[in-house]
Coordinates of C-alpha atoms in Angstrom, one line a residue:
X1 CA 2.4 21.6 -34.0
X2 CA -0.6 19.9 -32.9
X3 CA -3.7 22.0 -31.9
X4 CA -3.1 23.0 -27.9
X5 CA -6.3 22.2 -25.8
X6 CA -7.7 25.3 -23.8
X7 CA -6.5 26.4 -20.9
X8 CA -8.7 26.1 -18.2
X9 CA -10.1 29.5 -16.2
X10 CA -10.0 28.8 -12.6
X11 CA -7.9 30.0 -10.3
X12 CA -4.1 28.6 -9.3
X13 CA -6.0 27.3 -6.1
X14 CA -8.3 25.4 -7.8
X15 CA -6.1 23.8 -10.3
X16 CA -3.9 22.9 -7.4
X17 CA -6.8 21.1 -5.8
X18 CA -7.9 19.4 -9.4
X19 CA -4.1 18.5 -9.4
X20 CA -4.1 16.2 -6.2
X21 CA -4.0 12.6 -8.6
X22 CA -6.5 9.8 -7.3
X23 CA -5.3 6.8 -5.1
X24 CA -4.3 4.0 -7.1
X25 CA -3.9 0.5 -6.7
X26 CA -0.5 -0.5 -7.7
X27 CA -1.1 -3.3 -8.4
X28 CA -3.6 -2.3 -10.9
X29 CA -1.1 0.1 -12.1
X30 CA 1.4 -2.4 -12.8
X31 CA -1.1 -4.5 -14.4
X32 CA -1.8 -1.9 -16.8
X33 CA 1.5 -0.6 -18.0
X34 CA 2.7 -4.0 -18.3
X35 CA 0.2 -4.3 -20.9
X36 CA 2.2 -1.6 -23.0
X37 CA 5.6 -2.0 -22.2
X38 CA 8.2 -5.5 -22.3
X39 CA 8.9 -7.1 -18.8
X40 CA 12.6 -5.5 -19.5
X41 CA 11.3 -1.8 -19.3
X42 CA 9.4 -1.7 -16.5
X43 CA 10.5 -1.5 -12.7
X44 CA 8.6 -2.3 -9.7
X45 CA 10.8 -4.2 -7.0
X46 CA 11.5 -1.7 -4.4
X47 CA 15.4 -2.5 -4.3
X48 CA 16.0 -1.3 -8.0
X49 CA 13.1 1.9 -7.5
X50 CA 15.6 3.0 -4.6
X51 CA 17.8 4.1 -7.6
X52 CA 15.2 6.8 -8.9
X53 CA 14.1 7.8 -5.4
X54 CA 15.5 11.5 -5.8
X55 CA 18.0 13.1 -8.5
X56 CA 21.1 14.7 -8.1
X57 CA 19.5 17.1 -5.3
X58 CA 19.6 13.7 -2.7
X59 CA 18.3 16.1 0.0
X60 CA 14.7 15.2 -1.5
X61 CA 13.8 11.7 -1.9
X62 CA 10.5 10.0 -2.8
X63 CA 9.7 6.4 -3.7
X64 CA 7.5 5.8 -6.9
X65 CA 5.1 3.5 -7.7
X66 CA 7.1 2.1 -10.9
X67 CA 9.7 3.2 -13.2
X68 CA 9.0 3.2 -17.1
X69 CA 12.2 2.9 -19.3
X70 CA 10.7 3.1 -22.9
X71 CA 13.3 2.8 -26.0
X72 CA 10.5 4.1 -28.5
X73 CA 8.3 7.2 -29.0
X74 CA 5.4 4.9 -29.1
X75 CA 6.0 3.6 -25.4
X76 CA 6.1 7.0 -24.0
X77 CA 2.9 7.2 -25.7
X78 CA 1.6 4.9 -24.4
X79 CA 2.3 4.9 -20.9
X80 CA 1.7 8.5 -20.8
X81 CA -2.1 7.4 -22.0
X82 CA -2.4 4.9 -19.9
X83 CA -1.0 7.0 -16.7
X84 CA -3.2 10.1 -18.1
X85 CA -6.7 7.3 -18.3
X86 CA -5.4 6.1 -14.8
X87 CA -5.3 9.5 -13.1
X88 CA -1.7 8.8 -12.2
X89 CA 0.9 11.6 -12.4
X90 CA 4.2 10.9 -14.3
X91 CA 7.8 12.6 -13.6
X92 CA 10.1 12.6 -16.7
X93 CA 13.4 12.0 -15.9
X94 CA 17.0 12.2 -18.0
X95 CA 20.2 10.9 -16.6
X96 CA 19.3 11.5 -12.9
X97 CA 22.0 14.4 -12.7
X98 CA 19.5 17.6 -12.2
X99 CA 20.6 19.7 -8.8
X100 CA 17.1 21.0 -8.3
X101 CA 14.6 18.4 -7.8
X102 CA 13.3 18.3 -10.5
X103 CA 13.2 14.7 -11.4
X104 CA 12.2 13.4 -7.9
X105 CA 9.5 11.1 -7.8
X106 CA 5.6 11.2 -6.8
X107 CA 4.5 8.7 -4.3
X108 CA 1.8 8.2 -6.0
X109 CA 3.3 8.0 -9.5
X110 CA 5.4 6.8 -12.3
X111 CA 9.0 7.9 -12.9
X112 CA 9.3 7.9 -17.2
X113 CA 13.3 7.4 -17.7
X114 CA 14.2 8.3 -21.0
X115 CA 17.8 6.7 -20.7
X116 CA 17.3 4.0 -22.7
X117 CA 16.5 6.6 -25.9
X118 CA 20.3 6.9 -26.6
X119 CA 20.5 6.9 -30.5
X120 CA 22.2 9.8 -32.5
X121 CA 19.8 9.5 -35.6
X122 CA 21.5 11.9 -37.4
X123 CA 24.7 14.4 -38.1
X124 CA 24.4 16.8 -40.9
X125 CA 27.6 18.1 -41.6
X126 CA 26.3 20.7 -44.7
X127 CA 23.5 22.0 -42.1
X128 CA 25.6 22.4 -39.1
X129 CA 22.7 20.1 -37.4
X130 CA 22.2 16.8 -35.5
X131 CA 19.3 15.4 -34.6
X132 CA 19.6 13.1 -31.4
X133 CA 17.2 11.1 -28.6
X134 CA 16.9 12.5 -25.4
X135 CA 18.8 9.7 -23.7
X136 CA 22.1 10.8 -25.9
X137 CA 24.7 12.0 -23.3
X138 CA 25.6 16.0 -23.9
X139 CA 29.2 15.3 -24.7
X140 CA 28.1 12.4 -27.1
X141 CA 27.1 14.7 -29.6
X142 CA 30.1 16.2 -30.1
X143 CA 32.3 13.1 -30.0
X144 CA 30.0 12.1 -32.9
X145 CA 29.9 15.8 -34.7
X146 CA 34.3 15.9 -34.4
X147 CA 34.7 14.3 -37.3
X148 CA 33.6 17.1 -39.1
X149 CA 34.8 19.7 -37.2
X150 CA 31.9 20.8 -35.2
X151 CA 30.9 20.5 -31.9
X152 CA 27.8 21.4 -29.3
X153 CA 28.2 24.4 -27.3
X154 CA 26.5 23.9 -24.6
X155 CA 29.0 22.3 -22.1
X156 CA 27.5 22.0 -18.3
X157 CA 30.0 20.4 -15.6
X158 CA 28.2 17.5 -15.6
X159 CA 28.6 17.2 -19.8
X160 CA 30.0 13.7 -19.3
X161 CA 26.8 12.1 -17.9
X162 CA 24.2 14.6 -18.1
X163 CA 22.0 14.0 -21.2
X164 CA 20.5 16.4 -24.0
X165 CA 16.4 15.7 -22.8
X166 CA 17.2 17.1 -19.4
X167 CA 19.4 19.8 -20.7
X168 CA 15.9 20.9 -23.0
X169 CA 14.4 21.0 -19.4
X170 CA 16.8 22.9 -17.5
X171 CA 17.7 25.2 -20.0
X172 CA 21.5 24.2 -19.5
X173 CA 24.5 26.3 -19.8
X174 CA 28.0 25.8 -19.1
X175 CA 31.4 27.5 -18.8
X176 CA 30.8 28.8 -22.8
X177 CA 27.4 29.8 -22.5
X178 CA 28.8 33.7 -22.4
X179 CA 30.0 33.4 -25.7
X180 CA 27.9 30.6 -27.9
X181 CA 24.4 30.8 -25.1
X182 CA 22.7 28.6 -22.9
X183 CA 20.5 25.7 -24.5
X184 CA 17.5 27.6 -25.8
X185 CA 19.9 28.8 -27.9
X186 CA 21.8 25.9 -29.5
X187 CA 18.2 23.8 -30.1
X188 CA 16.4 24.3 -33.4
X189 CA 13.7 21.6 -32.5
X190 CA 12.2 19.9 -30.1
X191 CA 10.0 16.8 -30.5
X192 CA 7.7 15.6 -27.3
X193 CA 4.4 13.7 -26.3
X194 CA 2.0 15.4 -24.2
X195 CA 0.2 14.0 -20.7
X196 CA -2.5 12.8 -23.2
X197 CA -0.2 11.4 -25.5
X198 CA -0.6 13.7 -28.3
X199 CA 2.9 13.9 -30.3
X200 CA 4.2 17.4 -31.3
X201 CA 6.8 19.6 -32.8
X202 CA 7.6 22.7 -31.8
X203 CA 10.3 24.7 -33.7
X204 CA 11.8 23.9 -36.6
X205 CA 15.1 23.1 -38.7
X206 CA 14.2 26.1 -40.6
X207 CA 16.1 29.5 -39.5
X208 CA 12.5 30.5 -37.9
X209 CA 9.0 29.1 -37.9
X210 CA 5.5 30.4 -37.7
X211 CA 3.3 31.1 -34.7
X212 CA 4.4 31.6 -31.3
X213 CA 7.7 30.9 -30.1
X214 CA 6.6 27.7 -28.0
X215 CA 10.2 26.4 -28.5
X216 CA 11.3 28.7 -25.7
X217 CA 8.9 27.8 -23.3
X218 CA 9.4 23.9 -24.4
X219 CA 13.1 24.8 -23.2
X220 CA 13.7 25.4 -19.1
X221 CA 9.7 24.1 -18.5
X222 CA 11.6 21.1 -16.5
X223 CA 9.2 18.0 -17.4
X224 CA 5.9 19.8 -16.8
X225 CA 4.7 20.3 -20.5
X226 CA 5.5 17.2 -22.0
X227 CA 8.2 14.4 -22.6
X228 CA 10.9 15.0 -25.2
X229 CA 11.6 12.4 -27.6
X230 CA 13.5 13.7 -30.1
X231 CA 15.9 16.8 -30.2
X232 CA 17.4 19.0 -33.5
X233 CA 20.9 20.8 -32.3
X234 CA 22.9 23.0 -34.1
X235 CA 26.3 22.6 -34.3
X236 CA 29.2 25.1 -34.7
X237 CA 32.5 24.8 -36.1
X238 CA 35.3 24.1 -33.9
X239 CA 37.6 27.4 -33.6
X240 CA 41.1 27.4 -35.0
X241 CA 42.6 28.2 -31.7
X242 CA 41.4 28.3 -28.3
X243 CA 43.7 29.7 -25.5
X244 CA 42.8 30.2 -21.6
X245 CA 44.0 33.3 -19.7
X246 CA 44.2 32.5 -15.9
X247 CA 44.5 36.0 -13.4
X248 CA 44.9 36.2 -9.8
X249 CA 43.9 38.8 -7.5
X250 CA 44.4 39.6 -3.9
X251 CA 40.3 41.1 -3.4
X252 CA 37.7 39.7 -4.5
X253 CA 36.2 43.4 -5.2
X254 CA 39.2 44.0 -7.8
X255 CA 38.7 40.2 -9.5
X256 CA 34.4 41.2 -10.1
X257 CA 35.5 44.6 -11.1
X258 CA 37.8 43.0 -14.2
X259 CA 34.8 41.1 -15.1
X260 CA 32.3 44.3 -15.7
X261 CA 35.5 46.1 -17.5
X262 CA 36.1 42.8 -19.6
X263 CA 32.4 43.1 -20.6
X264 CA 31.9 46.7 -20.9
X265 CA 35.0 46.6 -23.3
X266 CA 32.8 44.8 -25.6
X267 CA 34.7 41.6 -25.3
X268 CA 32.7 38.4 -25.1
X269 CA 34.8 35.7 -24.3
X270 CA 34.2 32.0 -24.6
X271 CA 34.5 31.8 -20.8
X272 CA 34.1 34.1 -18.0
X273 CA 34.6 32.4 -14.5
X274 CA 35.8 33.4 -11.3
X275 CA 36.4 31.3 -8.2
X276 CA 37.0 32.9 -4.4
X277 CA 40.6 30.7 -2.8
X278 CA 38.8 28.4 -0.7
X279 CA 37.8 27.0 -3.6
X280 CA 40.9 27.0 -5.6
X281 CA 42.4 25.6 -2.4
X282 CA 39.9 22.8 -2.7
X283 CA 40.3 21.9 -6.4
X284 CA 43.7 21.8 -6.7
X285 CA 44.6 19.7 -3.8
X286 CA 42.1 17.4 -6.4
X287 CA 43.1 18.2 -10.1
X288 CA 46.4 19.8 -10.0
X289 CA 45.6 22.5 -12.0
X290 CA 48.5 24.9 -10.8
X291 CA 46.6 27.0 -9.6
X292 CA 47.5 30.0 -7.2
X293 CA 46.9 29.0 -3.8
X294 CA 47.7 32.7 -2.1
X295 CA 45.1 34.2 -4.6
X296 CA 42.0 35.8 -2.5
X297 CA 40.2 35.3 -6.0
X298 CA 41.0 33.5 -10.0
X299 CA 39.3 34.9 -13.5
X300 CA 39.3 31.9 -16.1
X301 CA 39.0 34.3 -19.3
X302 CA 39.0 32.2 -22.7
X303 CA 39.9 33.1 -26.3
X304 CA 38.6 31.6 -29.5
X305 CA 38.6 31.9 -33.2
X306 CA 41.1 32.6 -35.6
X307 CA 44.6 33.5 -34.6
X308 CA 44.9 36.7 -35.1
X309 CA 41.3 37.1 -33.3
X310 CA 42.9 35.6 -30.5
X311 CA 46.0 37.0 -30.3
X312 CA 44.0 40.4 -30.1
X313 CA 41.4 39.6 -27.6
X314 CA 44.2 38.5 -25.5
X315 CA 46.2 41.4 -25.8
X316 CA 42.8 43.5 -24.9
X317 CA 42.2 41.6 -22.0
X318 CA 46.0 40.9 -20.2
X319 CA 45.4 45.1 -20.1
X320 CA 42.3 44.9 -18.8
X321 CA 43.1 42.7 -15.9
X322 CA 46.8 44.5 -15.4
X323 CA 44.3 47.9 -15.0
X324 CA 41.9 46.3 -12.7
X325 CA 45.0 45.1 -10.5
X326 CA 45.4 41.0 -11.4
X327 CA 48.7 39.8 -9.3
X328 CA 49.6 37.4 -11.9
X329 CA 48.2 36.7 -15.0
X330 CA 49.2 33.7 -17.0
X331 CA 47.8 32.8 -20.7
X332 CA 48.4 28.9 -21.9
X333 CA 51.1 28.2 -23.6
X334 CA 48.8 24.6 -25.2
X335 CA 46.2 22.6 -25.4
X336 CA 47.1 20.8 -22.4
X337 CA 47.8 23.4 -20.3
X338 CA 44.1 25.2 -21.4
X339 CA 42.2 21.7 -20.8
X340 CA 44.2 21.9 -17.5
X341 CA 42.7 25.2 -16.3
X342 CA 39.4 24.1 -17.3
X343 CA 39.9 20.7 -15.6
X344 CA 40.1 22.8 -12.4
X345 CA 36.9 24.8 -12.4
X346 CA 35.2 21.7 -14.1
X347 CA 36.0 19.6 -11.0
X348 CA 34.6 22.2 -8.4
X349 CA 31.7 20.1 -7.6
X350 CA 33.5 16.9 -6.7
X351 CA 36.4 18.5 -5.1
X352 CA 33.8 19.9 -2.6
X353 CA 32.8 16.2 -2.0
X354 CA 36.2 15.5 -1.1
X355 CA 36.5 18.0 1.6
X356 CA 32.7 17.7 3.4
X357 CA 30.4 15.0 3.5
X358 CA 27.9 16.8 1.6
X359 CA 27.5 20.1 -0.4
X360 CA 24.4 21.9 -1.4
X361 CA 25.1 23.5 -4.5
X362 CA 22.7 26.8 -5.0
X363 CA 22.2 28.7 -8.2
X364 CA 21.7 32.1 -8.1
X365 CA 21.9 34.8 -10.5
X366 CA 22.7 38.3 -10.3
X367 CA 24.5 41.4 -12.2
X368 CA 27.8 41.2 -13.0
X369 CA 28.0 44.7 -10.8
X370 CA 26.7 43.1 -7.6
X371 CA 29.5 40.0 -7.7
X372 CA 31.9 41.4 -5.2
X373 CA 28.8 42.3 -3.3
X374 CA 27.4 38.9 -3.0
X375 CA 30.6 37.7 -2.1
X376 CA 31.2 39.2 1.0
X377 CA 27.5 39.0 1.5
X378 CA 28.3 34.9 1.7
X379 CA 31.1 35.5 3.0
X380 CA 29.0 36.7 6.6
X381 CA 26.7 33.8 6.1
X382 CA 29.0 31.6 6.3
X383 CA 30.0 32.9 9.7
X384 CA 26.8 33.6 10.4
X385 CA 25.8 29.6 9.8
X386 CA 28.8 28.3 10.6
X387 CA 29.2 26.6 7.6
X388 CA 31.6 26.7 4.7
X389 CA 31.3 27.7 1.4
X390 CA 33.1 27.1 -1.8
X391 CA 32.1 30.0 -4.8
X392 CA 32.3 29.5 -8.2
X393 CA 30.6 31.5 -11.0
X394 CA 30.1 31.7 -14.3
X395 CA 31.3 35.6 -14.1
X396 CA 30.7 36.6 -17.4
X397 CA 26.6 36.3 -16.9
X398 CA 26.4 36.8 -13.1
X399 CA 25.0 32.8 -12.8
X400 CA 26.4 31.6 -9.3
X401 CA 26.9 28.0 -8.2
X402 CA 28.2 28.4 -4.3
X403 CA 28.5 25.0 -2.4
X404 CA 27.4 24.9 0.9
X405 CA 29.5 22.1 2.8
X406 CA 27.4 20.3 5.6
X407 CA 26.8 17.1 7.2
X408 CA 23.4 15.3 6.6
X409 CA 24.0 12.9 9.6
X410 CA 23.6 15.8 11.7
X411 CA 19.9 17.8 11.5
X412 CA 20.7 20.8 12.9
X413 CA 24.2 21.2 9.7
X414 CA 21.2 20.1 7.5
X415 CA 18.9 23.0 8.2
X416 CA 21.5 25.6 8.8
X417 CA 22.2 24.2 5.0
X418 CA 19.3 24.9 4.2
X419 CA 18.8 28.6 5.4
X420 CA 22.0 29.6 3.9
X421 CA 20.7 28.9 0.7
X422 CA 17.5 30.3 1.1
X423 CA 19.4 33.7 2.4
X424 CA 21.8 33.2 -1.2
X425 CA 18.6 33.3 -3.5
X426 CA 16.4 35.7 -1.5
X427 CA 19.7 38.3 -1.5
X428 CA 19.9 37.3 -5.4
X429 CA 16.6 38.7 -6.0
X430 CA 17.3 41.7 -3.7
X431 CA 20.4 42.6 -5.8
X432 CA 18.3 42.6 -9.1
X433 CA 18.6 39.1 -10.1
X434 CA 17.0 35.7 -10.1
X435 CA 16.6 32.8 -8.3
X436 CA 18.3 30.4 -10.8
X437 CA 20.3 30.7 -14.1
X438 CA 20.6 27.3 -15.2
X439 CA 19.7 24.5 -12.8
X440 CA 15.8 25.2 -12.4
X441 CA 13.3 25.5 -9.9
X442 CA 11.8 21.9 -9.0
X443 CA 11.0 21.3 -5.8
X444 CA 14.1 23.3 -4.1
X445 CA 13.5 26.9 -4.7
X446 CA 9.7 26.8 -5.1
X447 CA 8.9 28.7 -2.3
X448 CA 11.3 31.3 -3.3
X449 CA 9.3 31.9 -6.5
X450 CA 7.0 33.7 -4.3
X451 CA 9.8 36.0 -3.7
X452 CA 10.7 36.5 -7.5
X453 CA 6.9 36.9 -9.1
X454 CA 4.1 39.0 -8.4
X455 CA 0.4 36.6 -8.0
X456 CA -0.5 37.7 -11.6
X457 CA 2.8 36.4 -13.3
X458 CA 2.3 32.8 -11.4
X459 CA -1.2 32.7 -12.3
X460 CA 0.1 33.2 -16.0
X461 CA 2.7 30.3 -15.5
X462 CA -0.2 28.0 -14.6
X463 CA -2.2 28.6 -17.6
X464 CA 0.6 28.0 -19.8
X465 CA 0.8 24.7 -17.9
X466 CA -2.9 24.0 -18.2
X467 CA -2.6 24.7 -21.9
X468 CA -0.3 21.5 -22.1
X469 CA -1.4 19.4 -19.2
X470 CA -5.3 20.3 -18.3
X471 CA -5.5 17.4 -15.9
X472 CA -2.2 18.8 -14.1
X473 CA -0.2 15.1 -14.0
X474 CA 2.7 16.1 -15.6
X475 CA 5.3 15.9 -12.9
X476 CA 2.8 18.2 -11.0
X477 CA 3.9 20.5 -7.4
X478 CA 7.3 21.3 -9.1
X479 CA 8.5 25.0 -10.4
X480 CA 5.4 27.0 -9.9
X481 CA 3.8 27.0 -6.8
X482 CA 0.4 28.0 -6.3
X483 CA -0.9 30.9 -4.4
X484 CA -2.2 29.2 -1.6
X485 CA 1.1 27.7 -1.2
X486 CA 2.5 31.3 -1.0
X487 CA 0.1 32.8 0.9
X488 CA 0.6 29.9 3.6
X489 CA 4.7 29.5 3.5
X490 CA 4.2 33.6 4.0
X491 CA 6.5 34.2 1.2
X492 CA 4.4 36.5 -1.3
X493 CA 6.4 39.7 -0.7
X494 CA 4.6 41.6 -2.9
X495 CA 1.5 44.1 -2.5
X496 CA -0.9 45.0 -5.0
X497 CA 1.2 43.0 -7.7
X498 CA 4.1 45.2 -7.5
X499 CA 7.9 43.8 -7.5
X500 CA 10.4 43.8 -4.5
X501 CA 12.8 46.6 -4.8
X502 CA 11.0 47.9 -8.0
X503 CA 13.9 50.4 -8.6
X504 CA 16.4 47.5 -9.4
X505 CA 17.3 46.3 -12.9
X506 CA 16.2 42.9 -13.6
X507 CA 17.7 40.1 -16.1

């Protein structure tokens, strides 16, 4: 890749304070990237900017100066140089569908939309490969790899819209991330244009490449290194078989307990997810999934490969959850009835919608051990809140996605909302885990990252940020908060540089 500039040597303070972007005329703004984009890729009228005003996270909302919709590398070059000559920050921005804030605007600033970059260049059948824009939508690419029997693995609930350049920077997972890994590991390649406008690669096509592994921190850095503009994905062959085991259980303690015996038996299955009854209750009144309403929790436990490998791991695990206590298991009999049971726990999210005017879906992550815990932990917020809560998890790596149901009409639901989910992420640290497995950090749980990392560690995020972005404009005040901003939201709980709860295992 391209040589890196150097990182500056102040302090997070005063890279925060050589952050804050200049004042601009937008006007001259306008002027100026109308000079480097077509009349068709630009937006300014405030009616059609009200579209970009926050991301999927709608409890944030900004209003930007302009939206930039490129269709070529060389227009996100050259906005980004005329934005970097300007002083005048940038946010990157996929399909809109992010859950943390990541993509919301800068008042002062230009959204880049990279929608409009929607071209699968390439499927390489021989390679296992495809190389696609970031625009391409998630399931798009393997629609387009089917043909040959492959697929992508990475398959987050919102796979349908969600595309593959904010999947790079959320790190996305998805009901078979257990099994085939979240998106770091399914990318071979990532291609991107700095704040400057300096193009690079990082990675490579080739089973490894030299230097530093900057493709992992290119992956999950949501939108504050660079913009991608080009993506290489593996692709896997499509297994032979794929069946769905579907267990009920009448405690939530016995359901999380199956999980670490599932795990601990050495199976990996595709899929490892667990949902509490409320929202079973919730999703089938929606999808029809037949579930088992009387359930106090359900394991969705999938099977791939060969037949006989399936037919085994099935076996293994019906005895594992018969052991742990299951009240019913069930294992589809097709492919109809397995698309059916993932229908369900696919259609968590808007089921919610159904039942609440809004939902604020967190995403925590903790041991497999601690599940049961956290359960009836949330379980006492809820009273405690006097809110509701749907819980779904991806069980088999301890990620959590609970939705808090609330009203925004009325302020006081709003900021009971809010507390609860600051309670969820501060306990998922407590328990020995993080505060976010696959949706990021943006501007929602920044203040809980001075719960997670000592001042050292955040001052070592911001020079890997400076090393990309000296000037501090890409999509700037998101994921890593400054010291000052800890030391005055009082949430630093370390001393000395030392960890909370030092003595707890940590992912």
């Amino acid at each position: 890749m391209s040589a890196l500039p150097q990182a500056h040597a102040e302090t997070a303070h005063t890279r925060s304070a050589a952050a804050a972007p200049a004042a601009i005329s937008p006007a001259v703004l306008i002027a100026e990237l109308s000079r480097v984009l077509p009349a068709d890729c630009l937006i300014t009228d405030s009616g059609r900017l009200r579209a970009y005003e926050c991301d999927g996270l709608m409890l944030m909302r900004e209003m930007p100066l302009a939206v930039a919709l490129p269709t070529t590398e060389a227009q996100v070059v050259a906005v980004l140089r005329t934005c970097h000559r300007l002083g005048v920050p940038v946010v990157p921005r996929g399909a809109g569908t992010g859950l943390s804030g990541g993509a919301t605007p800068h008042k002062q600033g230009v959204v880049l939309s990279t929608a409009r970059m929607n071209r699968i260049v390439s499927v390489d059948r021989l390679a296992q490969q495809a190389v696609v824009q970031p625009g391409v939508r998630n399931l798009a690419v393997s629609e387009a790899a089917a043909p040959h029997g492959l697929y992508y693995a990475p398959d987050p609930s919102s796979q349908i819209a969600c595309s593959i350049g904010g999947n790079v920077a959320e790190n996305s997972g998805g009901v078979h991330c257990l099994k085939y890994g979240l998106t770091v590991h399914n990318v071979l390649r990532v291609r991107m244009v700095s704040m400057a406008g300096d193009v690079m690669e990082v990675g490579s096509a080739a089973p490894d490449s030299p230097g530093y592994d900057l493709l992992a921190v290119t992956i999950g850095s949501e939108g504050l290194l660079g913009v991608v503009t080009e993506v290489t994905v593996k692709l896997v062959p499509r297994p032979r078989v794929a069946r769905c085991v579907l267990a009920a259980f009448d405690d939530v303690r016995r359901a999380g307990q199956a999980v670490a015996d599932i795990i601990a038996a050495g199976i990996i299955p595709a899929g490892l997810e667990m949902m509490d009854q409320a929202t079973t209750v919730a999703v089938e009144a929606f999808v029809h999934a037949g579930y088992p309403l009387d359930a106090a929790a359900i394991l969705l436990c999938e099977a791939d490969g060969t037949a006989e490998e399936v037919e085994d791991e099935i076996a293994r695990v019906r005895a594992l959850l018969d052991a742990a206590g299951a009240t019913e298991v069930r294992v589809s009999d097709g492919e109809a009835e397995r698309l059916r049971f993932w229908a369900g726990r696919k259609a968590a999210f808007p089921a919610a919608g159904r039942i609440s005017p809004d939902y604020y879906c967190m995403d925590g992550t903790i041991p497999r051990r601690k599940l049961a815990d956290m359960l009836e932990a949330m379980n006492a917020m809820s009273d405690k809140y006097g809110l509701r809560c749907l819980n779904v998890f991806h069980a088999g790596d301890g990620n959590l996605h609970p939705l808090i149901l609330f009203d925004s009409n009325d302020a006081d639901s709003l900021h009971r909302a809010e507390a609860f989910g600051v309670e969820i992420l501060e306990l998922s640290v407590a328990l020995g885990g993080t505060i976010t497995g696959e949706h990021g950090v943006g501007l929602e749980k920044i203040n809980q990252m001075c719960v997670q990392f000592a001042p050292g560690e955040l001052d070592m995020f911001h020079r890997v940020k400076a090393a990309f972005d000296p000037a501090g404009l890409m999509n700037p005040g998101k994921a890593v908060p400054t010291l000052h901003r800890c030391a005055e939201m009082g949430g630093m709980h370390v001393h000395h540089g030392e960890l909370p709860h030092p003595d707890l295992p940590r992912f």
